[in-house]
mmCIF file of C-alpha atoms and ligand atoms in Angstrom:
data_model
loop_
_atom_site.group_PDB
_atom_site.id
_atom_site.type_symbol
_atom_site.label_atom_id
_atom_site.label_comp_id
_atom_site.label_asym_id
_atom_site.label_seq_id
_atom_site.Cartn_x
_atom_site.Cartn_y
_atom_site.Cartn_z
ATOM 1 C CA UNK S 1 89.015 123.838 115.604
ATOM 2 C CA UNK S 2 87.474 121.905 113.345
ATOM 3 C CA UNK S 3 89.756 118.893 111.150
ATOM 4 C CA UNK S 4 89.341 116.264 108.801
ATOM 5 C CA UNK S 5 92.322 113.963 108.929
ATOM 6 C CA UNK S 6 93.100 111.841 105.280
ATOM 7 C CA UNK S 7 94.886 109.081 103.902
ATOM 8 C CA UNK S 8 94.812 105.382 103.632
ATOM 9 C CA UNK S 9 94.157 102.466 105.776
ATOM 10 C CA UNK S 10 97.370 102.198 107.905
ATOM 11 C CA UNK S 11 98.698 105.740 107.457
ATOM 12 C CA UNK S 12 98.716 106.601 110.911
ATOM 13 C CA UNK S 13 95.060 108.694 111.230
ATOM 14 C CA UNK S 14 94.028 106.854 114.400
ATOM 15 C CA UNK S 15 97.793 107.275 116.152
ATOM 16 C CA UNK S 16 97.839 110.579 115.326
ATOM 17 C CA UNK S 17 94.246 111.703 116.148
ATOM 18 C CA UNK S 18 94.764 110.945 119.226
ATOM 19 C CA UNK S 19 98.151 113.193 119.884
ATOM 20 C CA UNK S 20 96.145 116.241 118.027
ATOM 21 C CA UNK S 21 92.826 116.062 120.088
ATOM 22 C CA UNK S 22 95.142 116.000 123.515
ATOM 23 C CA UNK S 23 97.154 118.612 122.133
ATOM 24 C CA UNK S 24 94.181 121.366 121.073
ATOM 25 C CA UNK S 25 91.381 119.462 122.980
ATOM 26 C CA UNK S 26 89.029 118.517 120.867
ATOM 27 C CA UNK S 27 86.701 115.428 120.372
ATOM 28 C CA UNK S 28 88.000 112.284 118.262
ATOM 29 C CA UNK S 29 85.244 111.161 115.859
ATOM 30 C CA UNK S 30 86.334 108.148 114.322
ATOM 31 C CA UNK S 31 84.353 106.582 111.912
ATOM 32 C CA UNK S 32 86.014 103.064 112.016
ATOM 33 C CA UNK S 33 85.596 103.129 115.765
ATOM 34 C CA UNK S 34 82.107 103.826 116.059
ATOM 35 C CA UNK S 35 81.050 101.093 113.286
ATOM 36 C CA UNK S 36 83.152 98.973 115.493
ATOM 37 C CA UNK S 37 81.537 99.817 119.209
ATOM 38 C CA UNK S 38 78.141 99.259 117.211
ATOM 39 C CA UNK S 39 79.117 95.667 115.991
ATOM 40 C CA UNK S 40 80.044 95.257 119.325
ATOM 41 C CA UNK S 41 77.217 96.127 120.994
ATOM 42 C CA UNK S 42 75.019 94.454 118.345
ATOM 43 C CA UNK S 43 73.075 97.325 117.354
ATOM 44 C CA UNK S 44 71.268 97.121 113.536
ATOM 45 C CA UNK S 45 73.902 99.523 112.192
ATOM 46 C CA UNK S 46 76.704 97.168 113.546
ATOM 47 C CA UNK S 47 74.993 94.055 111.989
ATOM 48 C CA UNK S 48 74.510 95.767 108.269
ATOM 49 C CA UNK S 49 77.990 97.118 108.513
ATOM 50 C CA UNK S 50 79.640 93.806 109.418
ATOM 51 C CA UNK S 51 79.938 92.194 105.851
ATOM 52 C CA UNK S 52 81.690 95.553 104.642
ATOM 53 C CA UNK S 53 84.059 96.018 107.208
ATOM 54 C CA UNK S 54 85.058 92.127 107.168
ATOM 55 C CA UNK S 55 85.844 92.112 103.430
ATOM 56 C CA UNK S 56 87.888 95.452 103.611
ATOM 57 C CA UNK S 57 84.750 97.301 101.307
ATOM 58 C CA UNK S 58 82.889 100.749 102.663
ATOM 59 C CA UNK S 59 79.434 100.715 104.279
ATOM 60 C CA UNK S 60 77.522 102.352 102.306
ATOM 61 C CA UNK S 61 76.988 106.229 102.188
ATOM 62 C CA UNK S 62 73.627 106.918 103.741
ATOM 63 C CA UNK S 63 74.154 104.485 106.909
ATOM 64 C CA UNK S 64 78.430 106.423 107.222
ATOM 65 C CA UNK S 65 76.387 110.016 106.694
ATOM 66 C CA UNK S 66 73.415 109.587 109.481
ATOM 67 C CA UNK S 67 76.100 108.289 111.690
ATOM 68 C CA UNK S 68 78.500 111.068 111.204
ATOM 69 C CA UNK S 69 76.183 113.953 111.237
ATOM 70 C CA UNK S 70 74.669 112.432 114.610
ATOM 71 C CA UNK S 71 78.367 112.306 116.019
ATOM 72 C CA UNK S 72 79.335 115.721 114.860
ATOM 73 C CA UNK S 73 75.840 116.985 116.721
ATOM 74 C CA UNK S 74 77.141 115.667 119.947
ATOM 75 C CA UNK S 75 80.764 116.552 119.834
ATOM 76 C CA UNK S 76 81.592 119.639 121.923
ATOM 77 C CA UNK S 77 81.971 123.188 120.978
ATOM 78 C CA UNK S 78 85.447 123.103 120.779
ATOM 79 C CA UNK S 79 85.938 121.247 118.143
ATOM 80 C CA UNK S 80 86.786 117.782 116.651
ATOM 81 C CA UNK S 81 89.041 115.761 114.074
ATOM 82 C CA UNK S 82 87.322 113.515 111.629
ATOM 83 C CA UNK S 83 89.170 110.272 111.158
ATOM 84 C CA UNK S 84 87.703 108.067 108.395
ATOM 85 C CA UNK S 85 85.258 110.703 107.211
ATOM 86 C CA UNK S 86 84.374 111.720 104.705
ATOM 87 C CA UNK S 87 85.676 108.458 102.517
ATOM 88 C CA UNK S 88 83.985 109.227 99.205
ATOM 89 C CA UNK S 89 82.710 111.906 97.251
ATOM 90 C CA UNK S 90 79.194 111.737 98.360
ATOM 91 C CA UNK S 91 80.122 111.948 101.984
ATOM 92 C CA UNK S 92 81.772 114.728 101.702
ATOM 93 C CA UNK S 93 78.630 116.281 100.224
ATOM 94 C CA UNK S 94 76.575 114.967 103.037
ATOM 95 C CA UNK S 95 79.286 116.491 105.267
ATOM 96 C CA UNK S 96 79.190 119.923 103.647
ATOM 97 C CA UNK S 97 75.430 119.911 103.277
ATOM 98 C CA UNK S 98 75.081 119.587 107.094
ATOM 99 C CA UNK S 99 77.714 122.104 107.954
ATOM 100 C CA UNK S 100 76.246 124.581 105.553
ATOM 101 C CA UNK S 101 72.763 124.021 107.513
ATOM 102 C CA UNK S 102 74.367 124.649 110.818
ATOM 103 C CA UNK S 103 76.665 127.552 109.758
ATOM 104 C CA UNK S 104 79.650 125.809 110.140
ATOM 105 C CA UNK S 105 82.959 124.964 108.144
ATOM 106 C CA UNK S 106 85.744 122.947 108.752
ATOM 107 C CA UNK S 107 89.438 124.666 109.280
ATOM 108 C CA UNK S 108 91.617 122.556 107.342
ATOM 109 C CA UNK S 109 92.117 118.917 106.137
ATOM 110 C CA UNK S 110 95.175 117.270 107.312
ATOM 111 C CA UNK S 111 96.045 114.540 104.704
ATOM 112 C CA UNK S 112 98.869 111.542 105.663
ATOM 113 C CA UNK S 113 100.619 110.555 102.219
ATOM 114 C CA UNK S 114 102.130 107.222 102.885
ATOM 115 C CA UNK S 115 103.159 104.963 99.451
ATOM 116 C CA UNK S 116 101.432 101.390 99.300
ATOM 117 C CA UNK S 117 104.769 99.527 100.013
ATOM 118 C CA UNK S 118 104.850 100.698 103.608
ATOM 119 C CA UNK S 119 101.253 99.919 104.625
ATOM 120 C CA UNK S 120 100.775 96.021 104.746
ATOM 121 C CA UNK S 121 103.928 95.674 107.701
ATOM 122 C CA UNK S 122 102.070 98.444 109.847
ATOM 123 C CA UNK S 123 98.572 96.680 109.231
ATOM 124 C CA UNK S 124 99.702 93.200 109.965
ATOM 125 C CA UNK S 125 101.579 94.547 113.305
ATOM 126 C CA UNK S 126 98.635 96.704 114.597
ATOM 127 C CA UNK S 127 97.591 95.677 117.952
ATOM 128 C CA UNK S 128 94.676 97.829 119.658
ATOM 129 C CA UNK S 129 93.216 97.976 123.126
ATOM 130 C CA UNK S 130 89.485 96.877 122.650
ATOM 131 C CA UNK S 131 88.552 98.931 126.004
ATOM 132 C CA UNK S 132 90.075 102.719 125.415
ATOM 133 C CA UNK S 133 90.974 102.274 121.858
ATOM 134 C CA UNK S 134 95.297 103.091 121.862
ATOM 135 C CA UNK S 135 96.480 101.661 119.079
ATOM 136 C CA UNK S 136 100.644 100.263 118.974
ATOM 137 C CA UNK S 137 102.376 98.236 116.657
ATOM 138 C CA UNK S 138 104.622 94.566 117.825
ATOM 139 C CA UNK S 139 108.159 96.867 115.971
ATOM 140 C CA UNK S 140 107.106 100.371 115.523
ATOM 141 C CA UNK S 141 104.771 101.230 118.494
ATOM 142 C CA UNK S 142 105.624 98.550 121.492
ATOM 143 C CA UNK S 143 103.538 98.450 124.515
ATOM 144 C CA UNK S 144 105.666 98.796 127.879
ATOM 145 C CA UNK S 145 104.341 94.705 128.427
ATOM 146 C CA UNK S 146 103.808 92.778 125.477
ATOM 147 C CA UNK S 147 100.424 92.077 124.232
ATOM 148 C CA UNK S 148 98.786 94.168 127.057
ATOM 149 C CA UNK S 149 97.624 97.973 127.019
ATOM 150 C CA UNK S 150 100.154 100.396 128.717
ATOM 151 C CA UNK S 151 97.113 101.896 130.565
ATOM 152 C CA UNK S 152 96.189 98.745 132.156
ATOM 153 C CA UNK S 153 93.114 97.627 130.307
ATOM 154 C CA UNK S 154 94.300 94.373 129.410
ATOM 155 C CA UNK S 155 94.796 92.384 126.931
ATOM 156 C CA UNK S 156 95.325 93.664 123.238
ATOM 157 C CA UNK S 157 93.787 92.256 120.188
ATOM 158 C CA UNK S 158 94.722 92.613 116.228
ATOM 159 C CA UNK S 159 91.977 93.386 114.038
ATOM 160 C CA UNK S 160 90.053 90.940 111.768
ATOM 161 C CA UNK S 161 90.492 93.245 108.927
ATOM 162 C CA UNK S 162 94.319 93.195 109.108
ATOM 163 C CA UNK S 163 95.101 90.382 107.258
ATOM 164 C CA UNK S 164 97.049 90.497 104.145
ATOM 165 C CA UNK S 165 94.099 90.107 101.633
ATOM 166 C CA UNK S 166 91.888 92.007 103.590
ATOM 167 C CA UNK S 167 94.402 95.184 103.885
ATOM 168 C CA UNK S 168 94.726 94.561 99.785
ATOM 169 C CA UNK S 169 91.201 94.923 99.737
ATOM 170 C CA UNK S 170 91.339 98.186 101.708
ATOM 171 C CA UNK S 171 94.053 99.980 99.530
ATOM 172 C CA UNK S 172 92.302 98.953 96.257
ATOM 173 C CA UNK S 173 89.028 100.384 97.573
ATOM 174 C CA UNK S 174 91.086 103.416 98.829
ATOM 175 C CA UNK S 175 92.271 104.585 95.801
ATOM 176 C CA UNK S 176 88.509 104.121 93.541
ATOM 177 C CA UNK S 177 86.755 105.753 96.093
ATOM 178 C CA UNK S 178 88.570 107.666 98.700
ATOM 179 C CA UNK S 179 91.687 109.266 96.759
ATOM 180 C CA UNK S 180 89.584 111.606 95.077
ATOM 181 C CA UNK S 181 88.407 113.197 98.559
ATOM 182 C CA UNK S 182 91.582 115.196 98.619
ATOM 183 C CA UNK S 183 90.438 117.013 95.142
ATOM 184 C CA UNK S 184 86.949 117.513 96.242
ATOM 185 C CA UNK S 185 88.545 119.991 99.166
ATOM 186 C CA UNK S 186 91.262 121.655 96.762
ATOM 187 C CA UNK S 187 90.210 125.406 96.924
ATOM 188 C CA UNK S 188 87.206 125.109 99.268
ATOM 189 C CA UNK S 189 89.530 124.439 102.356
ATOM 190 C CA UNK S 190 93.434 124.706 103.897
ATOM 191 C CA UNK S 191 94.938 121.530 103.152
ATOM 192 C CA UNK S 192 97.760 120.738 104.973
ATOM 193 C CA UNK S 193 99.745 117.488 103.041
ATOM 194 C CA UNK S 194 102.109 115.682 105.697
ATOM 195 C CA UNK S 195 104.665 113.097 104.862
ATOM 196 C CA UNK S 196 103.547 110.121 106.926
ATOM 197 C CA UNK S 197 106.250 108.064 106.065
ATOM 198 C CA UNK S 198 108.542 108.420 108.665
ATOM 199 C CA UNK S 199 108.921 107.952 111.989
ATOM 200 C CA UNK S 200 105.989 108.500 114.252
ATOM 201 C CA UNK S 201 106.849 111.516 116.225
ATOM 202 C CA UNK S 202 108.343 112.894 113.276
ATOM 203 C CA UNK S 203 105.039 112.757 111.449
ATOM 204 C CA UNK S 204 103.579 114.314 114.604
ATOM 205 C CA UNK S 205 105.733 117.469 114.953
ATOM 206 C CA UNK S 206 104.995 118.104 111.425
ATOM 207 C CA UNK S 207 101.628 118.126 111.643
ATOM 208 C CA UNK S 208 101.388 120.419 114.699
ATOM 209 C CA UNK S 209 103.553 122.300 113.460
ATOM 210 C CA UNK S 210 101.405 122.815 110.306
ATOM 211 C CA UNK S 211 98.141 123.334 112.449
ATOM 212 C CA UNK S 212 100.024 126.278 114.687
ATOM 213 C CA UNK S 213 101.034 127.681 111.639
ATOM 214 C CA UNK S 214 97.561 127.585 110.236
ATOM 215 C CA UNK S 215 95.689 128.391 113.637
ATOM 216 C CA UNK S 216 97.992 132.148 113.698
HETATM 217 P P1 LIG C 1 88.938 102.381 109.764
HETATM 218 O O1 LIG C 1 88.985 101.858 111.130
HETATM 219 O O2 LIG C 1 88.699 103.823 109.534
HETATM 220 O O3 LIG C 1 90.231 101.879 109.017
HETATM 221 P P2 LIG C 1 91.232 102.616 108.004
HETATM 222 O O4 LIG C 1 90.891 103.926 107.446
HETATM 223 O O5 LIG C 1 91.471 101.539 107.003
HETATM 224 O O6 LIG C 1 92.366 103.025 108.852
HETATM 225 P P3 LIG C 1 93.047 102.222 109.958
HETATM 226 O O7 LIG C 1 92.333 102.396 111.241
HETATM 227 O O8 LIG C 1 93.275 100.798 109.529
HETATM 228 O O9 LIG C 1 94.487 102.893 109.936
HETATM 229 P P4 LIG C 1 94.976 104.276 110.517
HETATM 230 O O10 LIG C 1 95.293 105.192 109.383
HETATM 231 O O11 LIG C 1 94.092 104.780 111.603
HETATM 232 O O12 LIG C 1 96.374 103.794 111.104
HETATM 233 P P5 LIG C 1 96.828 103.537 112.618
HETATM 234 O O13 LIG C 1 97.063 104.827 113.299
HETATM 235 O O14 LIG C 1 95.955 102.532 113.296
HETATM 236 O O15 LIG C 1 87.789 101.619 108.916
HETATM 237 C C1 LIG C 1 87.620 100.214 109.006
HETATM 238 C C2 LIG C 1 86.463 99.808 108.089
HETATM 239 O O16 LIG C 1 85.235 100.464 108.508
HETATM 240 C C3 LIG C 1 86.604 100.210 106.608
HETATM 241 O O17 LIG C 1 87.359 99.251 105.882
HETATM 242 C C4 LIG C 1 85.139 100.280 106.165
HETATM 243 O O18 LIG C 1 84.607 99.003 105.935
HETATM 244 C C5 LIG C 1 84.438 100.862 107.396
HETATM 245 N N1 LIG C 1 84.381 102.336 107.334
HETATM 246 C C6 LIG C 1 84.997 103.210 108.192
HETATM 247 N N2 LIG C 1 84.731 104.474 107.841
HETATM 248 C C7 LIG C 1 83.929 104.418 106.754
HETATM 249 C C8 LIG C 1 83.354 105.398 105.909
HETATM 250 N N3 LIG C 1 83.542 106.719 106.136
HETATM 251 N N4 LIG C 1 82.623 104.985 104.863
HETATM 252 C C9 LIG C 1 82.409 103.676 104.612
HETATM 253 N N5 LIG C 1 82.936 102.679 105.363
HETATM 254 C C10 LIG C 1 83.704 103.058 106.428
HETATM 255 O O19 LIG C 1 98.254 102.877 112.319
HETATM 256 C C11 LIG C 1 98.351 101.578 111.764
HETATM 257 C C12 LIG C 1 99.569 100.858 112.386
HETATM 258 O O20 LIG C 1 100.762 101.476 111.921
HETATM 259 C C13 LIG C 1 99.620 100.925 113.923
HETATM 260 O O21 LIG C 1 100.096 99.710 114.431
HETATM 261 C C14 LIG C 1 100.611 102.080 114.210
HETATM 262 O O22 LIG C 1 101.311 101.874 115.428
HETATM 263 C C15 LIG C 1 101.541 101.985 113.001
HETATM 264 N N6 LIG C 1 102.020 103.302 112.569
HETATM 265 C C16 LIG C 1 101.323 104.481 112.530
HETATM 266 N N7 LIG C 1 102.087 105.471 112.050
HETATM 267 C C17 LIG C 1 103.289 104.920 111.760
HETATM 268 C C18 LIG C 1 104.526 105.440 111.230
HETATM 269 N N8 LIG C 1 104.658 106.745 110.915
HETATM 270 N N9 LIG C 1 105.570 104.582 111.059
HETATM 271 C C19 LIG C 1 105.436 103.268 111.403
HETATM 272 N N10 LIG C 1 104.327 102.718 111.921
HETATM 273 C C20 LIG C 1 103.262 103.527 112.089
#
């Protein structure tokens, strides 16, 4: 199975990735995650990406697309969810350009439709484990010890791009350039539109049971 996951920052795409790739098995290609293990580990990419990421912009097309693609090579056969990819138009024709070559296509497009009102509180109360990546929230999402990952990692950490301006930032640049994803896949693939604002495992048995529905 192959997925594409949509919607804005804060909608729930990372939190719910990860439910849907344990469910049907299948790889987790997050594009937010990789930029971040490359800043971390101080690669080139990671150093031209900083400045974007930091101010809540996108890194531009060409660096997101090579990246991707390279990903998508590597993930295994049985599949994978895209989270944070494609994010404009011209990704998504880098994405379908490279499927096309390989003979692929992707199943359906999962998109989370959350209004603007409810996205700063979840930002602002992210906490993620630097080290395997879970993601919980200080009211929504609590980890069994506060401030540390429930899989014994250690200590969490809140993102630098959380902040209230920064998370503005996000949401403005959502809606210019990645809004108009969700047309670019009307009538080329299933899309399956989920309301995201509610309750967490509410959101989740919606979506799977969407996908079952889909994969009969
Ligand atoms: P990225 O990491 O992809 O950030 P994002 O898309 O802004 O999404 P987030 O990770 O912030 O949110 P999410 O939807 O995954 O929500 P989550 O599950 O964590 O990208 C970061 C930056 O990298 C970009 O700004 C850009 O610079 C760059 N970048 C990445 N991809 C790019 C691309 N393709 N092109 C160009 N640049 C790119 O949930 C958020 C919080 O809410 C959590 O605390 C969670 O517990 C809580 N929560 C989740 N669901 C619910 C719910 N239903 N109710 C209540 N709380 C909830």
């Amino acid at each position: 199975m192959k997925l594409i996951l949509l919607g804005p920052p804060g909608a729930g795409k990372g939190t719910q990735c990860k439910r849907v790739v344990d469910r049907y098995n299948l790889a987790h290609l997050s594009s937010g995650d990789i930029l971040r293990a490359e800043r971390a580990a101080g690669s080139e990419l990671g150093r031209k990406a900083q400045s974007y990421m930091d101010s809540g912009g996108l890194v531009p097309d060409d660096l997101i697309i090579d990246m991707m693609i390279a990903a998508i090579k590597k993930a295994p056969a049985n599949g994978y969810v895209l989270d944070g990819f494609p994010r404009t138009v011209v990704q998504a024709e880098g994405l379908d350009k490279a499927l096309t070559a390989a003979g692929e296509k992707i199943d359906a497009i999962v998109e989370l439709k959350v209004p603007d009102s409810a996205i700063l509180s979840r930002m602002t109360g992210r906490r993620s484990c630097p080290v395997c990546g879970q993601v919980y929230h200080v009211v929504n999402l609590k980890p069994k010890v506060d401030g540390q990952c429930d899989k014994g990692c250690g200590a969490l950490v809140q993102r630098k791009d959380d902040t209230p301006d920064v998370v503005d930032h996000r949401l403005k640049t959502y809606h210019e350039q990645t809004a108009a994803v969700v047309g670019y896949y009307e009538n080329k693939y299933p899309i399956l539109p989920i309301n995201a604002d509610q309750e967490i495992d509410r959101v989740t048995a919606d979506m799977f049971k969407g996908l079952d529905d889909l994969a009969r």
